[in-house]
Short mmCIF file of C-alpha atoms and ligand atoms in Angstrom, two decimals:
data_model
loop_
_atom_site.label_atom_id
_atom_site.label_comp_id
_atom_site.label_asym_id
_atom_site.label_seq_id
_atom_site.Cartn_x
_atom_site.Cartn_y
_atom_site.Cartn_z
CA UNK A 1 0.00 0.00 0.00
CA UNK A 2 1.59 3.15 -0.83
CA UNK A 3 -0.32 5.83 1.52
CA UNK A 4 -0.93 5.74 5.27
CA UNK A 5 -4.17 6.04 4.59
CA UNK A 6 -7.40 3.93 6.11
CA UNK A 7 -9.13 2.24 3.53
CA UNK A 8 -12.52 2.36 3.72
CA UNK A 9 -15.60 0.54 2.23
CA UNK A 10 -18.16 2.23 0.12
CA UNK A 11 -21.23 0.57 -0.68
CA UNK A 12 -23.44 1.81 -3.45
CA UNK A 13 -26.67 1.87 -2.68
CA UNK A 14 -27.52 1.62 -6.50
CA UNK A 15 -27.18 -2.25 -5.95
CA UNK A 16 -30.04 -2.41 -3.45
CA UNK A 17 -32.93 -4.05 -3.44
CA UNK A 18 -35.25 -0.35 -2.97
CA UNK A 19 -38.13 -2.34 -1.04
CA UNK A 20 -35.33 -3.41 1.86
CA UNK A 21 -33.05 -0.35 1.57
CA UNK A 22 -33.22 0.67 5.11
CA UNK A 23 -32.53 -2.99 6.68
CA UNK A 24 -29.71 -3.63 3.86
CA UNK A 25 -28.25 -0.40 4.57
CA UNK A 26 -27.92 -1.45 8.19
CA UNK A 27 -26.71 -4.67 7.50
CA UNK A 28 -23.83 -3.15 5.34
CA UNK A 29 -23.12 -0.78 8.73
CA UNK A 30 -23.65 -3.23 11.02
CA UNK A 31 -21.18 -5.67 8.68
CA UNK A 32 -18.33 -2.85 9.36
CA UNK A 33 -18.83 -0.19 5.79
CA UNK A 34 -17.88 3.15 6.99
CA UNK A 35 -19.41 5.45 4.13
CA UNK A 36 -22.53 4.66 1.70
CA UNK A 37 -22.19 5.94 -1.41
CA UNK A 38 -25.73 7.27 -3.09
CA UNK A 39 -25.32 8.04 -6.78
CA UNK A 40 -27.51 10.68 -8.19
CA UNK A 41 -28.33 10.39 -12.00
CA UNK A 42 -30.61 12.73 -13.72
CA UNK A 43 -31.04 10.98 -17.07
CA UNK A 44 -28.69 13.55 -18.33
CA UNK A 45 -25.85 13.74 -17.76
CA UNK A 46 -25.72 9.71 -17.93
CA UNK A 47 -27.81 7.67 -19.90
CA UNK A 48 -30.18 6.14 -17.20
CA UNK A 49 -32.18 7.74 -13.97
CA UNK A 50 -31.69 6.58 -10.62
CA UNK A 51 -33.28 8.44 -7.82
CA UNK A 52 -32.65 12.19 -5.90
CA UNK A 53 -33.37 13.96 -2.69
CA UNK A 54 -36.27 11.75 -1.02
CA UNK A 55 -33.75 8.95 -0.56
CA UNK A 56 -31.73 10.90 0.61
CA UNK A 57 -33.65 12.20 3.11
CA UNK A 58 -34.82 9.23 4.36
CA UNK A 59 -31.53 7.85 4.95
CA UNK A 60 -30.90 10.91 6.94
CA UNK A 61 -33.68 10.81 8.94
CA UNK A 62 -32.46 7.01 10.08
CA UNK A 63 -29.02 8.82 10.95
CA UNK A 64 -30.33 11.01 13.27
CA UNK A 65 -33.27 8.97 14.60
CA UNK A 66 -33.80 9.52 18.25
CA UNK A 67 -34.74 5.61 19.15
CA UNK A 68 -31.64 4.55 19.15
CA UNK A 69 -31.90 2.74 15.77
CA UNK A 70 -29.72 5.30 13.78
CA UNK A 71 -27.38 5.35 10.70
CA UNK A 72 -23.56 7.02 11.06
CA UNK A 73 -22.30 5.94 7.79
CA UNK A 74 -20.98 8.93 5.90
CA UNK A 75 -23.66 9.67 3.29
CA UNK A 76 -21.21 10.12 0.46
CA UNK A 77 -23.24 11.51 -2.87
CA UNK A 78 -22.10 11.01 -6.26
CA UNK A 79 -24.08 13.32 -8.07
CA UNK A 80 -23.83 12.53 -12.02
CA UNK A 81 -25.98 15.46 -13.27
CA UNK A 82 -25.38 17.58 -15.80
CA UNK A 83 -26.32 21.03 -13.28
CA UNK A 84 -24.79 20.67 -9.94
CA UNK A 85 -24.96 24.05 -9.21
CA UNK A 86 -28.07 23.91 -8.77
CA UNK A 87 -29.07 21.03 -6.45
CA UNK A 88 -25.62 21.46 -4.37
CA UNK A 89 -27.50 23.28 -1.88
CA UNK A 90 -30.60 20.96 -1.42
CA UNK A 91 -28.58 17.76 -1.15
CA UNK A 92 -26.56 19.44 1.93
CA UNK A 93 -29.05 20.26 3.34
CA UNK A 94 -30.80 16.94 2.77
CA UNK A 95 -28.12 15.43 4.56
CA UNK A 96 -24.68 15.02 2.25
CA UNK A 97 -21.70 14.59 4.28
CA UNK A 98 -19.62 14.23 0.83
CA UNK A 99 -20.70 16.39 -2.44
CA UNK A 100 -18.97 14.77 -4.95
CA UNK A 101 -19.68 15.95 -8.77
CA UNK A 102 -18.12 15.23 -12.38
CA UNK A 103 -15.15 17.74 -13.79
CA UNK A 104 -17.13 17.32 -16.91
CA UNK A 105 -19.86 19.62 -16.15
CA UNK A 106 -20.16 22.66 -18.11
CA UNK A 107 -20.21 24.52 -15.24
CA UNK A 108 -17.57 26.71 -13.37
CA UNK A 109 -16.05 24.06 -10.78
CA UNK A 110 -14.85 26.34 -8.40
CA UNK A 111 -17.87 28.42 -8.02
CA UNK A 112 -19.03 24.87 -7.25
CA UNK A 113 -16.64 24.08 -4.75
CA UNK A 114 -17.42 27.19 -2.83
CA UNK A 115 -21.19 26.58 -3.08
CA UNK A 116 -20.31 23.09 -0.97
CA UNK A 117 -18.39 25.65 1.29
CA UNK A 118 -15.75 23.55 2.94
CA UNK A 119 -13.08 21.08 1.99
CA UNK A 120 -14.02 17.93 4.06
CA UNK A 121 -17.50 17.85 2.31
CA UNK A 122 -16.15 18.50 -1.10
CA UNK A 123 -14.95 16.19 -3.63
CA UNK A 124 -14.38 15.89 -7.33
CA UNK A 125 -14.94 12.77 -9.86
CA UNK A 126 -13.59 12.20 -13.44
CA UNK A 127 -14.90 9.36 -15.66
CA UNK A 128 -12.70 7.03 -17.52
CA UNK A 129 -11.79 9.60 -20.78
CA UNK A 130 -10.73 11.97 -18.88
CA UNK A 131 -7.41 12.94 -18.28
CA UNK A 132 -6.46 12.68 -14.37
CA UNK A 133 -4.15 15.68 -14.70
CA UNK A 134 -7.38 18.02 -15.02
CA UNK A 135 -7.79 17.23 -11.30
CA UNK A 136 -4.59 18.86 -10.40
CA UNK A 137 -5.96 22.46 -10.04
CA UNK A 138 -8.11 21.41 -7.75
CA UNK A 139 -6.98 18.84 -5.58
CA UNK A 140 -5.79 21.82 -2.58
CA UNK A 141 -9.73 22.41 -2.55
CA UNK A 142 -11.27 19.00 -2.33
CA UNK A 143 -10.80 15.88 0.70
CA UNK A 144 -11.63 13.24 -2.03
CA UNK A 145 -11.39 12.91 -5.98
CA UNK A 146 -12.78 9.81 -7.75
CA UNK A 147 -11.66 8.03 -10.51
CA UNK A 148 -14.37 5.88 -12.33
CA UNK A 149 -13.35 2.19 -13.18
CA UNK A 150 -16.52 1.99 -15.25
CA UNK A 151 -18.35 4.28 -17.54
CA UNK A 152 -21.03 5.86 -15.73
CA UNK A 153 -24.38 5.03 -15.59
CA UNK A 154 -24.82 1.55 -14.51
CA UNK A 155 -23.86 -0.51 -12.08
CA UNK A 156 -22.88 -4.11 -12.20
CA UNK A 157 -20.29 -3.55 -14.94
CA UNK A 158 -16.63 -4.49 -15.83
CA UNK A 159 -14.06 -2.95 -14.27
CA UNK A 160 -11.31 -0.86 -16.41
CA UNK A 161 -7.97 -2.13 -15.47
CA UNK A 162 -6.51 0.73 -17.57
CA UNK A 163 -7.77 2.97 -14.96
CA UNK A 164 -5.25 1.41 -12.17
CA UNK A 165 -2.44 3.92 -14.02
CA UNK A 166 -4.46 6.65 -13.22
CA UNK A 167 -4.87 6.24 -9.85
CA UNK A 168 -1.22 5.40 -9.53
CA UNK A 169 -0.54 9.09 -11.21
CA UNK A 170 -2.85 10.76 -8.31
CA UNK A 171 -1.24 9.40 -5.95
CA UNK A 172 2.06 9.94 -7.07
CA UNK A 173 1.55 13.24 -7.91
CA UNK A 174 -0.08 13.84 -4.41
CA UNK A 175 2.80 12.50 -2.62
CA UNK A 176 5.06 15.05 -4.34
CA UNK A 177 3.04 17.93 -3.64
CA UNK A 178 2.21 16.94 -0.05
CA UNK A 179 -1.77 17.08 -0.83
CA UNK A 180 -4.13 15.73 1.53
CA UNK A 181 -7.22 14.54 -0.56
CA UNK A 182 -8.17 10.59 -0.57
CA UNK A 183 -8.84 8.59 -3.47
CA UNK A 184 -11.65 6.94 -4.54
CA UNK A 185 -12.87 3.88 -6.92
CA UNK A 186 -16.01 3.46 -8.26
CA UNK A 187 -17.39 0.88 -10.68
CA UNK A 188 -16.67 -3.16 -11.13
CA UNK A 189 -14.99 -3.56 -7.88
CA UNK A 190 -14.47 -7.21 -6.71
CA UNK A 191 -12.94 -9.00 -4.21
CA UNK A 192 -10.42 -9.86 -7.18
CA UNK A 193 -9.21 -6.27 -8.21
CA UNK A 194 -9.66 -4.97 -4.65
CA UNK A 195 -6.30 -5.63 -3.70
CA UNK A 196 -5.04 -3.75 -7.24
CA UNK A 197 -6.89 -0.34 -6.78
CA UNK A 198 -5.65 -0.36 -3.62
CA UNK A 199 -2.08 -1.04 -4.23
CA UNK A 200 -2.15 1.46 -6.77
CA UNK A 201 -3.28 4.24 -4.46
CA UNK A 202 -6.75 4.18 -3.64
CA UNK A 203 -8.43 4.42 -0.20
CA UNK A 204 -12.24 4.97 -0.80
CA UNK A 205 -13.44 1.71 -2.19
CA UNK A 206 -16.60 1.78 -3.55
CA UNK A 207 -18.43 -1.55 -4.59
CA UNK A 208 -22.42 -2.20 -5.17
CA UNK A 209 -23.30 -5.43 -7.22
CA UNK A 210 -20.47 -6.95 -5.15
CA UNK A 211 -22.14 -6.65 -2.09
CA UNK A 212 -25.60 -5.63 -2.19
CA UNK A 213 -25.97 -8.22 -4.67
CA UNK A 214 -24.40 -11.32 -3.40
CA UNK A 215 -26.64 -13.60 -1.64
CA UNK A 216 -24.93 -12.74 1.64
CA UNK A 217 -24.56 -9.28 2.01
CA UNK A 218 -22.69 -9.34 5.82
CA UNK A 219 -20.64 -11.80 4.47
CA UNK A 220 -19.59 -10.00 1.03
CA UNK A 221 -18.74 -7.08 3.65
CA UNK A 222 -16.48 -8.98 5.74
CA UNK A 223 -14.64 -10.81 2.96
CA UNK A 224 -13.86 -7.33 1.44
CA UNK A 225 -12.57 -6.13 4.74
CA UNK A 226 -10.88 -9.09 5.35
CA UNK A 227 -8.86 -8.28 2.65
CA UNK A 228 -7.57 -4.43 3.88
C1 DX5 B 301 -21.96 3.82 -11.69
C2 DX5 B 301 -22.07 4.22 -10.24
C3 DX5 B 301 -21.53 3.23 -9.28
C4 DX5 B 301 -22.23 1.91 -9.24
C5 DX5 B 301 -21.17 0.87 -8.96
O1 DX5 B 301 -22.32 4.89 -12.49
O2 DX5 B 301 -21.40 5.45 -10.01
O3 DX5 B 301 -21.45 3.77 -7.97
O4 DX5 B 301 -23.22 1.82 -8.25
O5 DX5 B 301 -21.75 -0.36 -9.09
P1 DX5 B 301 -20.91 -1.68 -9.29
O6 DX5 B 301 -20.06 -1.85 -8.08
O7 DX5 B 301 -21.97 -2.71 -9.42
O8 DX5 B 301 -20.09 -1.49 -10.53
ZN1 ZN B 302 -21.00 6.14 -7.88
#
């Protein structure tokens, strides 16, 4: 492993089964995932529609729920919408502990970064055609910046082993600048190229057919962890 970072499980909610989404997101918790990763797609931006702020919100009303039965997974959002700007506000305030949103936008990023307001909530993703060096002017403003394994859209497909370069040049270029950002994987994970993304730099693993989709969800949990 090349950073002293913790690495940290991500499940994707995207991978759920929606009619047992609160009990499989405490399953995930109660398995040992530290962040759960909610991706946001506005038929847009990418080719397919997943689901907004009600989820959301009901995720965050199970964090903060008074009986005891609550949620503290980071809710980590991955919005892939064409127009950040204008739902950065909502989904803080709907209970985003991470905004994390695509370079690609044609939108000004850093008025985007201020509109999340501070570093720790704000984070930055590229998908796989895009060059990881158009992170670099960012990476003093952000706490995380994702590199897609996948196109996306879609979960549940292959993972992009050319992307493993590009997480190796992140990191690299991190260590020589002294940055403090962690690095994130999304898309095709398994408990076979776990071990790869890792070695090549990343930290924030983020995996949803591979869990929420085996037939033994605690157990998919703990093998991954097994592995860190
Ligand atoms: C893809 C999403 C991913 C997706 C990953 O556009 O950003 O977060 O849920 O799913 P798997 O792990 O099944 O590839
Ligand atoms: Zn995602």
């Amino acid at each position: 492993m090349k950073e002293d970072t913790n690495i940290i499980l991500a499940p994707s909610i995207l991978a759920t089964n929606f009619l047992n989404l609160g009990s499989q997101i405490k399953e995930v918790e109660k398995a040992g995932a530290k962040y759960l990763h909610i991706d946001v797609m506005d038929g847009h931006f990418v080719p397919n529609i997943s689901f907004g702020l009600p989820i959301l919100e009901s995720i965050k009303s199970g964090k903060f729920s008074t009986n005891g039965d609550n949620i503290e997974m980071i809710l980590d959002v991955h919005l892939m919408i064409s127009n950040p700007s204008l739902y950065i506000e909502k989904f803080l305030q709907a209970g985003a502990d991470i905004i994390n949103f695509h370079i690609e936008v044609d939108e000004n990023i850093t008025s985007n970064l201020r509109k999340i307001g501070v570093r720790e909530k704000a984070a930055l993703t590229i998908k796989p055609k895009t060059e990881v060096e158009t992170l670099f002017p960012y990476l003093e403003e952000i706490s995380m910046a994702l590199i897609m394994t996948v196109e996306p859209g879609f979960g549940g497909q292959k993972f992009m082993p050319e992307m493993l370069l590009k997480i190796e040049r992140l990191a690299n270029y991190r260590e020589k600048n002294n940055l403090k950002f962690n690095i994130q994987v999304d898309g095709g994970i398994t408990l076979e190229n776990f071990k790869d993304v890792v070695n090549a730099g990343a930290n924030i693993i983020v995996a949803g057919s591979s869990i929420f989709g085996a037939n033994n969800i605690t157990e998919a949990v703990h093998k991954f962890l097994l592995n860190i």
